[in-house]
Short mmCIF file of C-alpha atoms in Angstrom, two decimals:
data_model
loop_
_atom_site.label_atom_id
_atom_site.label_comp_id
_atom_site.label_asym_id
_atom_site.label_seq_id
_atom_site.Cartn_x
_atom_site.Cartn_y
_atom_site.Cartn_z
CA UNK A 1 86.09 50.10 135.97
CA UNK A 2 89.81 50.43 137.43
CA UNK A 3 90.78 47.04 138.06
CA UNK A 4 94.28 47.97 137.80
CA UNK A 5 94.29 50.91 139.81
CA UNK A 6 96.00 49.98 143.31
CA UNK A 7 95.45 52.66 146.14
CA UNK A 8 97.30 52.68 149.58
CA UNK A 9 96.15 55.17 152.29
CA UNK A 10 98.72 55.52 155.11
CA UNK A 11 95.87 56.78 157.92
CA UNK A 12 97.16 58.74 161.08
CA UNK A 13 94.76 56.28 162.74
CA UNK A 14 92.40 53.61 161.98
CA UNK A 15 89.39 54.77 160.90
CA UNK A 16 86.85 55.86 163.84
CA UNK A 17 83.63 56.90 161.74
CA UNK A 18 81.67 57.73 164.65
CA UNK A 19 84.15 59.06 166.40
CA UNK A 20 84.92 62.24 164.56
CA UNK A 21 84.41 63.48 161.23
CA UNK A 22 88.01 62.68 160.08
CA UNK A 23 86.78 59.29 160.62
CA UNK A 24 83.80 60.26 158.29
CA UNK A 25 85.95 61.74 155.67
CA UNK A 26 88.16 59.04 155.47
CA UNK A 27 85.33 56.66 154.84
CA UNK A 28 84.14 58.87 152.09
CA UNK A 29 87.27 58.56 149.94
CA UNK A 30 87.59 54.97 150.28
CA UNK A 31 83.82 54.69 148.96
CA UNK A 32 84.75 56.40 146.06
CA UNK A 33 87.59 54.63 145.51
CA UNK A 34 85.91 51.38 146.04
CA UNK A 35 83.26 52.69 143.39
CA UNK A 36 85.42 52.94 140.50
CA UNK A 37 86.20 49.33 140.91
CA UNK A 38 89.95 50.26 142.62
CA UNK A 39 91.75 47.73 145.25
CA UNK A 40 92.67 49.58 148.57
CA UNK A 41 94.78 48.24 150.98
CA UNK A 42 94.89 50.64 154.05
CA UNK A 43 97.60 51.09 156.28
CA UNK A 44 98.86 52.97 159.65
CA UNK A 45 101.12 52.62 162.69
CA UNK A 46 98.44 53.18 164.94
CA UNK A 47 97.19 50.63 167.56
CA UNK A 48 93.82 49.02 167.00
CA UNK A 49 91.20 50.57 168.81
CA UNK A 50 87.50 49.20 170.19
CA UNK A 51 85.96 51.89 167.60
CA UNK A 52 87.94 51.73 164.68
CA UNK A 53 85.56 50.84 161.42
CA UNK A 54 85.99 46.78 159.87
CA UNK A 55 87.74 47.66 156.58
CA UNK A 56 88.23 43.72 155.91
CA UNK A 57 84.51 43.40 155.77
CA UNK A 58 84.18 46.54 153.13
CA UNK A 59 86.50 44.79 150.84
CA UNK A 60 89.60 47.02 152.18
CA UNK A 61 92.96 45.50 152.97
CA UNK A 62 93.99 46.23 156.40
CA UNK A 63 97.63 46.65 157.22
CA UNK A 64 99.37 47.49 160.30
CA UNK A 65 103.36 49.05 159.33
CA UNK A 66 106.06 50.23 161.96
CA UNK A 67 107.57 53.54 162.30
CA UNK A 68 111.52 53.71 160.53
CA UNK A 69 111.38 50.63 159.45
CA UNK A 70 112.59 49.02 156.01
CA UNK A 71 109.57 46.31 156.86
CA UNK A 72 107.86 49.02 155.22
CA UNK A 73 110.18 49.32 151.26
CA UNK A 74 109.11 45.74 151.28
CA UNK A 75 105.73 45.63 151.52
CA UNK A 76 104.98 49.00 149.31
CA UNK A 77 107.55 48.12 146.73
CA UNK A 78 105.17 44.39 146.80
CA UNK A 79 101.80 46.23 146.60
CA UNK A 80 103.22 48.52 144.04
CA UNK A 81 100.16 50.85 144.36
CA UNK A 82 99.41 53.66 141.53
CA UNK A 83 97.97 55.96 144.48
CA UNK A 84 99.31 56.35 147.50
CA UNK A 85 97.13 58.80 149.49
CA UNK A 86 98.55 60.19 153.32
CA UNK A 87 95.99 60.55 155.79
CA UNK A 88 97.40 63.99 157.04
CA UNK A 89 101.11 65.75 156.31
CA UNK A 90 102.90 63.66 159.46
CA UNK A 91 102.05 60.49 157.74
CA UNK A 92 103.36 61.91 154.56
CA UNK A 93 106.42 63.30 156.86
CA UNK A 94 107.28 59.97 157.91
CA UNK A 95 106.42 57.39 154.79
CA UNK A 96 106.48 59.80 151.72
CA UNK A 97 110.37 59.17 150.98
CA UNK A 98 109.92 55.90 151.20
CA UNK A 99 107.22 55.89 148.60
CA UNK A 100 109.12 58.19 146.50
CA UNK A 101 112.17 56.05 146.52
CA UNK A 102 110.31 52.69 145.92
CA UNK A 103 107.42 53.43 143.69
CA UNK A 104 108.43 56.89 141.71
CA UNK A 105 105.64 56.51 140.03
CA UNK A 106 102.57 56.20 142.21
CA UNK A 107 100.35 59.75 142.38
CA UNK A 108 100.55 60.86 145.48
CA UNK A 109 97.76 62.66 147.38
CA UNK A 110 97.47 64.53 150.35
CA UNK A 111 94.53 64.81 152.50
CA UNK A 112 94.81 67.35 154.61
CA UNK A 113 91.83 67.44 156.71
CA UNK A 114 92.27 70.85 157.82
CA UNK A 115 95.68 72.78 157.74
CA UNK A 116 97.19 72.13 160.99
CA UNK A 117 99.26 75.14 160.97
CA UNK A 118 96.19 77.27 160.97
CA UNK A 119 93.99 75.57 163.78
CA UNK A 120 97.63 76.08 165.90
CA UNK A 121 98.67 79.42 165.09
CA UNK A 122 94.90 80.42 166.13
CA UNK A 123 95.43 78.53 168.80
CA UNK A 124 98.29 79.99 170.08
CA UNK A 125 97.18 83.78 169.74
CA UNK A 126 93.89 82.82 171.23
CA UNK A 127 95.83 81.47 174.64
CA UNK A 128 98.14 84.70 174.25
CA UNK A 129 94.96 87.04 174.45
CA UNK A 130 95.68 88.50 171.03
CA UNK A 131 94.28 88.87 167.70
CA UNK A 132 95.25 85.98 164.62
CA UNK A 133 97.29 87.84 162.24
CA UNK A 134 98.47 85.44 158.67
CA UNK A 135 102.05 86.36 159.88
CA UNK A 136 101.87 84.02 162.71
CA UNK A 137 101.26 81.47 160.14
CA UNK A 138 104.69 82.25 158.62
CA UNK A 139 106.90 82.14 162.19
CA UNK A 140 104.39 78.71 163.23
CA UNK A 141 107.15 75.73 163.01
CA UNK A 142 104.45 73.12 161.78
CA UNK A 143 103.57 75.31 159.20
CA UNK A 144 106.81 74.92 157.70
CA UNK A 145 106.32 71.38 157.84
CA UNK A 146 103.04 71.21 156.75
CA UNK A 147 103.67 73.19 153.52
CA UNK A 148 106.46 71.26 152.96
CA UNK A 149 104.72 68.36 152.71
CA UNK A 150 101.97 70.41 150.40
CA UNK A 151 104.82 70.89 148.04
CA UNK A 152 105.97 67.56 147.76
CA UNK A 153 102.57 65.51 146.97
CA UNK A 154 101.72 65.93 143.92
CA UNK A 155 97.92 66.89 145.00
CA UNK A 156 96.49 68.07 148.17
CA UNK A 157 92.81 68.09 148.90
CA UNK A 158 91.15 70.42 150.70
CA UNK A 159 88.03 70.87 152.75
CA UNK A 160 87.39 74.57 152.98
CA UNK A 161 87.98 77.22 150.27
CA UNK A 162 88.88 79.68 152.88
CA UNK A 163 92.20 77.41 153.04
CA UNK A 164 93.05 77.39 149.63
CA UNK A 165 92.61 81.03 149.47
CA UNK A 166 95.09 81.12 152.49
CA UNK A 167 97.74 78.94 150.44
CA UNK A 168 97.73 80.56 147.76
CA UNK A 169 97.76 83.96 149.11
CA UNK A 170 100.21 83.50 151.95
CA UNK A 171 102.23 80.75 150.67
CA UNK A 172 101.80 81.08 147.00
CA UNK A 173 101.02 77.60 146.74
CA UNK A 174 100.59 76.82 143.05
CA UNK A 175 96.45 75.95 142.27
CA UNK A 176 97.72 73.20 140.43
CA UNK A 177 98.34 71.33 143.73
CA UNK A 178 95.34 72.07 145.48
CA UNK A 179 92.06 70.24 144.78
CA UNK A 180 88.98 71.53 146.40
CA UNK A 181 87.42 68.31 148.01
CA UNK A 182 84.72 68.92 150.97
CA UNK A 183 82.85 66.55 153.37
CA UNK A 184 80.71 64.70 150.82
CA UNK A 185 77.25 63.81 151.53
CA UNK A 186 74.11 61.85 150.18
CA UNK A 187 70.93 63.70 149.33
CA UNK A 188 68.30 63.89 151.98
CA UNK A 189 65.03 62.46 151.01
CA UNK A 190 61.88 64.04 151.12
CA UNK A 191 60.42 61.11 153.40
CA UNK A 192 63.47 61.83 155.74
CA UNK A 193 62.50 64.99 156.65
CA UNK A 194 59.12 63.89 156.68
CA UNK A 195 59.95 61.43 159.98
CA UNK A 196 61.83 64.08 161.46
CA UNK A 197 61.19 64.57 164.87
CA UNK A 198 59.29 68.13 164.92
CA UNK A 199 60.32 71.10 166.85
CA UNK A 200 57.84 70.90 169.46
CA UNK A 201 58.95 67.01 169.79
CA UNK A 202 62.19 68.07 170.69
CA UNK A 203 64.01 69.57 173.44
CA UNK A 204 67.44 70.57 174.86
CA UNK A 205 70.20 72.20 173.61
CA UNK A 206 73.37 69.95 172.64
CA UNK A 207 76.86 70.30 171.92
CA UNK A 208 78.83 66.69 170.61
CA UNK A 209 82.74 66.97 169.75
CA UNK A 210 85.36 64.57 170.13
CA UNK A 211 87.31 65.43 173.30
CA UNK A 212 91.22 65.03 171.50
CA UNK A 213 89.97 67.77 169.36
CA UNK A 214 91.43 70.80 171.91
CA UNK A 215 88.45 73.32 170.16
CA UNK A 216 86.11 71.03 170.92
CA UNK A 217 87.85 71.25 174.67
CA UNK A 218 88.14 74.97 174.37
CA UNK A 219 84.35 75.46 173.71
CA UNK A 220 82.95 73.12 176.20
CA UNK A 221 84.89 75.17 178.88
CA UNK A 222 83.55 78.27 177.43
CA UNK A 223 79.69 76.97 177.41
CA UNK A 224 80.11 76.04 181.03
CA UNK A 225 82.05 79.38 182.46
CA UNK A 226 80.40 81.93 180.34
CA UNK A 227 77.48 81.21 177.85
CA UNK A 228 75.89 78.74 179.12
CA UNK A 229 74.80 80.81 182.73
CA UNK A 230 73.80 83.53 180.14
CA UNK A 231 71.50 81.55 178.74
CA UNK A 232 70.20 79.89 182.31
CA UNK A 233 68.81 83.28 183.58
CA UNK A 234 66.70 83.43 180.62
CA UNK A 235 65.08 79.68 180.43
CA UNK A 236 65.80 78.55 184.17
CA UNK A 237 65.16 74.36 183.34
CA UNK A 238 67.10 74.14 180.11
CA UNK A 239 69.68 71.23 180.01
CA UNK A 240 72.59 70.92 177.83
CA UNK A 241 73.74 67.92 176.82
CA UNK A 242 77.59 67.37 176.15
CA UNK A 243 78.71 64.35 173.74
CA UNK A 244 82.31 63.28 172.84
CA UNK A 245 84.38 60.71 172.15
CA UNK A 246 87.67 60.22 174.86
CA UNK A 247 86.50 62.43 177.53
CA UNK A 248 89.25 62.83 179.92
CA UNK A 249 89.01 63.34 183.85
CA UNK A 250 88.53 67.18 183.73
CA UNK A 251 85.74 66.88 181.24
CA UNK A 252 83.64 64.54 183.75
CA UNK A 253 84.30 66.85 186.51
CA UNK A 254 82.37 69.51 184.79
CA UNK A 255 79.28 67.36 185.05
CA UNK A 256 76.74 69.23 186.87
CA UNK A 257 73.25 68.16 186.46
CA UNK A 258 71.97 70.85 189.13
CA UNK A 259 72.98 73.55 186.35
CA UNK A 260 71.78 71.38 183.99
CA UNK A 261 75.21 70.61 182.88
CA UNK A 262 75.35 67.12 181.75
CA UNK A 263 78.83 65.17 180.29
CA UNK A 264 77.41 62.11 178.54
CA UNK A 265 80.38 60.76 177.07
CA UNK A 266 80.82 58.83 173.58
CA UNK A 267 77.47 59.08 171.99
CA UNK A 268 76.90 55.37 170.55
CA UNK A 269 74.54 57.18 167.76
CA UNK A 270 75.53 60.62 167.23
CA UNK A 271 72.93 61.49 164.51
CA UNK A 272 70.06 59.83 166.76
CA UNK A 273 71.07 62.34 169.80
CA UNK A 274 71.45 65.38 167.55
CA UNK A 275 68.16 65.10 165.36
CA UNK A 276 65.80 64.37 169.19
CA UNK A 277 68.22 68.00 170.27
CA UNK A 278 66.65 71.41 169.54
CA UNK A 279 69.22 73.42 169.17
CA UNK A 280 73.44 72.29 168.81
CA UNK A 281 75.53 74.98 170.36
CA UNK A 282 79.22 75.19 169.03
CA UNK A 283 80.99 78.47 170.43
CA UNK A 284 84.57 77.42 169.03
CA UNK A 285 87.25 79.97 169.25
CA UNK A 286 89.94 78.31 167.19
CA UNK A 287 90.09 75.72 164.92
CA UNK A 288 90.45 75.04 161.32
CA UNK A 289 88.62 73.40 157.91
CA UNK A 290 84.85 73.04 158.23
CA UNK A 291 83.00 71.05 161.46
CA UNK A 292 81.45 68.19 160.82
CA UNK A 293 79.36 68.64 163.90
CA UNK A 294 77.54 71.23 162.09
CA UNK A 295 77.44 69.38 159.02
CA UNK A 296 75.80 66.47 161.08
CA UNK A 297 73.38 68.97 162.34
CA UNK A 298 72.02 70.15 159.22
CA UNK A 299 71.54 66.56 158.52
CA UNK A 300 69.41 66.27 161.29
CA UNK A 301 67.50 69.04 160.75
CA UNK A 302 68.51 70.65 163.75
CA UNK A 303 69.66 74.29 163.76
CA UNK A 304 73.02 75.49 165.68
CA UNK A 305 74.48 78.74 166.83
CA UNK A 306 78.34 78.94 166.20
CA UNK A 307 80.83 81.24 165.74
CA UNK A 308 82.49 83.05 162.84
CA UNK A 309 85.95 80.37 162.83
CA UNK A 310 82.72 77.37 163.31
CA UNK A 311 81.03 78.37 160.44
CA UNK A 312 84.59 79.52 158.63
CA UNK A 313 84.05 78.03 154.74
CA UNK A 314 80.84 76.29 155.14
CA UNK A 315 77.99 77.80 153.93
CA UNK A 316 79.23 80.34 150.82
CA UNK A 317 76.67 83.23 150.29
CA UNK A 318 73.50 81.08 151.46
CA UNK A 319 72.02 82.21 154.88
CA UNK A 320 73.41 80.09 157.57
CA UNK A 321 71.25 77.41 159.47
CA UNK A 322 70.80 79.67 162.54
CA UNK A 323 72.74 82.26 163.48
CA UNK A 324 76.71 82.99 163.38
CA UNK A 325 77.90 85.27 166.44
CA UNK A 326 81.10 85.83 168.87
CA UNK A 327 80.09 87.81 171.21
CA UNK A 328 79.25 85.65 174.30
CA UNK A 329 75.70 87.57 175.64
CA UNK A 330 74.22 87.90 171.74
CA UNK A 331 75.27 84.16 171.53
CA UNK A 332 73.11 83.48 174.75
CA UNK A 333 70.54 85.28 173.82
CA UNK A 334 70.32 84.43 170.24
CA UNK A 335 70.31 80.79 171.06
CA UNK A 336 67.31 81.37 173.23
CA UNK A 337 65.53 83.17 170.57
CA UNK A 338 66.12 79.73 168.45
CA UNK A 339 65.41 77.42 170.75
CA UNK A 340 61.93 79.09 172.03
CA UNK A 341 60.75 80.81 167.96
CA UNK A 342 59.04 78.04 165.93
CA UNK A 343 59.01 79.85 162.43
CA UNK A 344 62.72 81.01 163.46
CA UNK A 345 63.65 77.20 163.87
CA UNK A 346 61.51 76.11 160.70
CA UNK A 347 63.56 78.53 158.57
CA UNK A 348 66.91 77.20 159.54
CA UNK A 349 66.06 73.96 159.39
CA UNK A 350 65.09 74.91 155.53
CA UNK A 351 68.67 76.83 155.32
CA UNK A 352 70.63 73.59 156.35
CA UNK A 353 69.05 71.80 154.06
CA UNK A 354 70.05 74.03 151.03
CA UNK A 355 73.10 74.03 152.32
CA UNK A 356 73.80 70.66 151.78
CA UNK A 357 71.72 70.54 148.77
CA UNK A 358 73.89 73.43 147.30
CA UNK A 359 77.37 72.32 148.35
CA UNK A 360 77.84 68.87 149.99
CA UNK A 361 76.45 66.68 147.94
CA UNK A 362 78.46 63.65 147.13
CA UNK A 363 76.72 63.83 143.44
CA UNK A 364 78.08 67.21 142.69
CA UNK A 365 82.06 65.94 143.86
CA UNK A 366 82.62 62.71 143.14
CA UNK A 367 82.93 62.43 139.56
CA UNK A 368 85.59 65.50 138.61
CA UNK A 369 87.43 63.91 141.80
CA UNK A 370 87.85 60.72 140.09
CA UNK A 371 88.43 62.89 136.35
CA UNK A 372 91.27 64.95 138.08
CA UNK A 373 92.98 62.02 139.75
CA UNK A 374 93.05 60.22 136.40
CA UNK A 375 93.90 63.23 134.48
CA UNK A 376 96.76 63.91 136.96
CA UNK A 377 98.12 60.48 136.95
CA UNK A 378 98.73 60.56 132.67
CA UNK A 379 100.47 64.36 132.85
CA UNK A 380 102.48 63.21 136.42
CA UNK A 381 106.32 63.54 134.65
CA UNK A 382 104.87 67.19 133.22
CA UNK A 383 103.32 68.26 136.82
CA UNK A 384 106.55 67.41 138.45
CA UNK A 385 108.53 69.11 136.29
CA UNK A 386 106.15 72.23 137.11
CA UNK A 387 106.18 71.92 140.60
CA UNK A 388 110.46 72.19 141.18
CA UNK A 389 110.04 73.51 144.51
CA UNK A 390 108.43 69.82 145.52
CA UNK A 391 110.90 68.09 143.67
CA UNK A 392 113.69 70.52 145.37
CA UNK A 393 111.88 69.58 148.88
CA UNK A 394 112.15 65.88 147.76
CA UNK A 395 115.53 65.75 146.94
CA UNK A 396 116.70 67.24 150.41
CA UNK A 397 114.12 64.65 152.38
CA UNK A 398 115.59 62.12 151.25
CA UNK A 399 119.00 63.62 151.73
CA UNK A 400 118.05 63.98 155.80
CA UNK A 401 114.74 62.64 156.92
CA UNK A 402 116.05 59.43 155.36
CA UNK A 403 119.13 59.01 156.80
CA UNK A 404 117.54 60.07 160.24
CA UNK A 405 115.00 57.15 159.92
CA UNK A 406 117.63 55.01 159.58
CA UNK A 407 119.86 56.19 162.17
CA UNK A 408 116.38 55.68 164.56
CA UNK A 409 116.31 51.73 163.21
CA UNK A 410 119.89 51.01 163.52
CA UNK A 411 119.24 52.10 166.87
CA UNK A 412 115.91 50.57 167.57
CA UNK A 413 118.12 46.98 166.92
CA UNK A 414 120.69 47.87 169.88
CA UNK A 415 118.04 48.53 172.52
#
């Protein structure tokens, strides 16, 4: 066990578990922490929410810390943790010198949930009605921040290998300080699938995302405009069933039951809606990293029809758990096909499942994760030396974002 071993994660947010699959993720690491015996405190500026996880009760120290503030030196230089892990590149943005300058020698990791600069950069061409090209990556301010950050942890993990490809290859990101690290899961049990509801047992099609995910956004407008219709002159009574966390104003008012168009907000039990569902429906045209909405799916035994960018990095060479299409009528009709073929369903049910089986289990992660961490944390003076670009990167933040952060609290004090 690692008694000694003292992590801090500085989250974005507190985790929401059933909220999105961030939440998820971030639950994952501190369960393998927690395994190998290791104390974690976890800390963020965010506000408590209604839906944000009880670390305290998991054994997890809970701290809430304050934007440029020295309140902050204090308490990491007191908890003195080895690891220091940032929930995302803005936390490391904003805390990272401060770790740096008051405990050099804590490993620091990066979680990057998916790279920002790519989800916005596809973003951004999608809006202007163009094709992505990797060179808006390189002209895409957060990028620059976001590698920047990259460069001065000393590892980032990653979700999808179609990222670290893109690092390396467009950024020239060292491998050294990139650690492939995906959504982890726990095996499914025969008996499991067993009690799964069978196909003719179920019914409607589904799509669940959390709403301040703009994708998520993105595609729900696109099911209700164009593929859903398509796929209403084919089986007249279907119903689709929207789920999501933080639905604003605009999302309600697409709520129409007559088209069997239904909004039904936060879903309380996400993997109890999408294992009843026939068929989940995920037509994203932008986004980043790999969807835990599909993920979830497969769990559930419950085949989906997405889109090249939804199923971007998540299933390697095996067949996919349905079928993977952009074009808006094939994607109508497909899902049709899916939704009304038994053996069709049965066999990508079976595809999901060896999907997971093959590269998602938490079994086939967990223990190099821990390895490489350790390994990392013995060689950390020779890995810095190797990586002088994040030690050149360090230097100047703490030559400007520091003295900005405390221009902001000398300021704070006046108002």
């Amino acid at each position: 066990m690692n008694a000694n071993q003292r992590v801090l994660i500085i989250g974005f947010v507190f985790p929401e578990p059933h909220s999105s699959a961030a939440g998820g993720r971030m639950m994952q690491l501190i369960s393998i922490f927690k395994k190998q015996g290791f104390k974690v405190t976890f800390a963020s500026p965010a506000m408590d929410s209604d839906f944000m996880i009880d670390l305290e009760s998991l054994g997890v120290a809970k701290k809430s810390i304050v934007l440029n503030c020295s309140s902050f030196d204090v308490f990491v230089k007191e908890l003195n943790p080895t690891i220091v892990l940032f929930d995302r590149f803005m936390m490391e943005e904003q805390f990272g010198w401060r770790v740096f300058e008051n405990c050099p020698d804590a490993l620091r990791l990066l979680d990057t949930e998916d790279l920002h600069c790519l989800r916005l950069a596809r973003q951004k061409a999608f809006k202007e009605k163009r094709l992505f090209s990797t060179d808006d990556l390189l002209i895409e301010d957060v990028a620059k921040r976001e590698i920047a950050s990259i460069l001065r942890c000393d590892i980032s993990l990653m979700i999808s290998e179609f990222e670290i490809d893109l690092l390396q290859s467009v950024f020239k990101i060292d491998a050294n300080l990139l650690y492939y690290l995906p959504l982890l899961l726990e095996p499914i049990e025969d008996s499991t699938i067993q009690n799964l509801p069978a196909f003719e047992e179920r019914k409607n099609f589904v799509f669940i995302g959390n709403f301040l995910h703009e994708p998520n956004w993105n595609a729900v407008q696109y099911l209700k405009v164009t593929i859903w219709p398509l796929i209403l002159k084919q089986i007249p009574e279907a119903i689709l069933q929207i789920y999501g966390a933080y639905p604003s104003q605009k999302v309600l008012q697409l709520h129409k039951p007559a088209e069997g168009f239904h909004i039904m907000g936060r879903a309380n039990i996400a993997q109890e809606i999408v294992k009843n569902a026939r068929l989940v429906l995920a037509p994203l045209r932008f986004g980043a990293g790999i969807k835990g909405k599909l993920l979830e799916a497969m769990q559930c035994g419950t085949p989906s029809v997405t889109t090249i960018i939804g199923a971007e990095s998540m299933c390697g060479d095996l067949p996919w758990n349905g079928f993977i299409i952009d074009d808006a009528q094939v994607f109508a009709d497909k899902s049709v096909e899916l939704y009304q073929d038994k053996n069709l369903w049965l066999k990508a049910q079976e595809n999901g499942f060896e999907i997971i089986e093959k590269r998602y289990l938490k079994s086939l992660f967990e223990g190099d994760f821990v390895k490489h961490v350790l390994k990392f944390q013995t060689h950390l003076k020779q890995h810095r030396l190797d990586n002088f670009m994040g030690t050149l990167l360090q230097h100047h933040t703490l030559t400007s974002t520091k003295y900005m952060s405390r221009w902001i609290e000398e300021k704070n004090k006046k108002v």
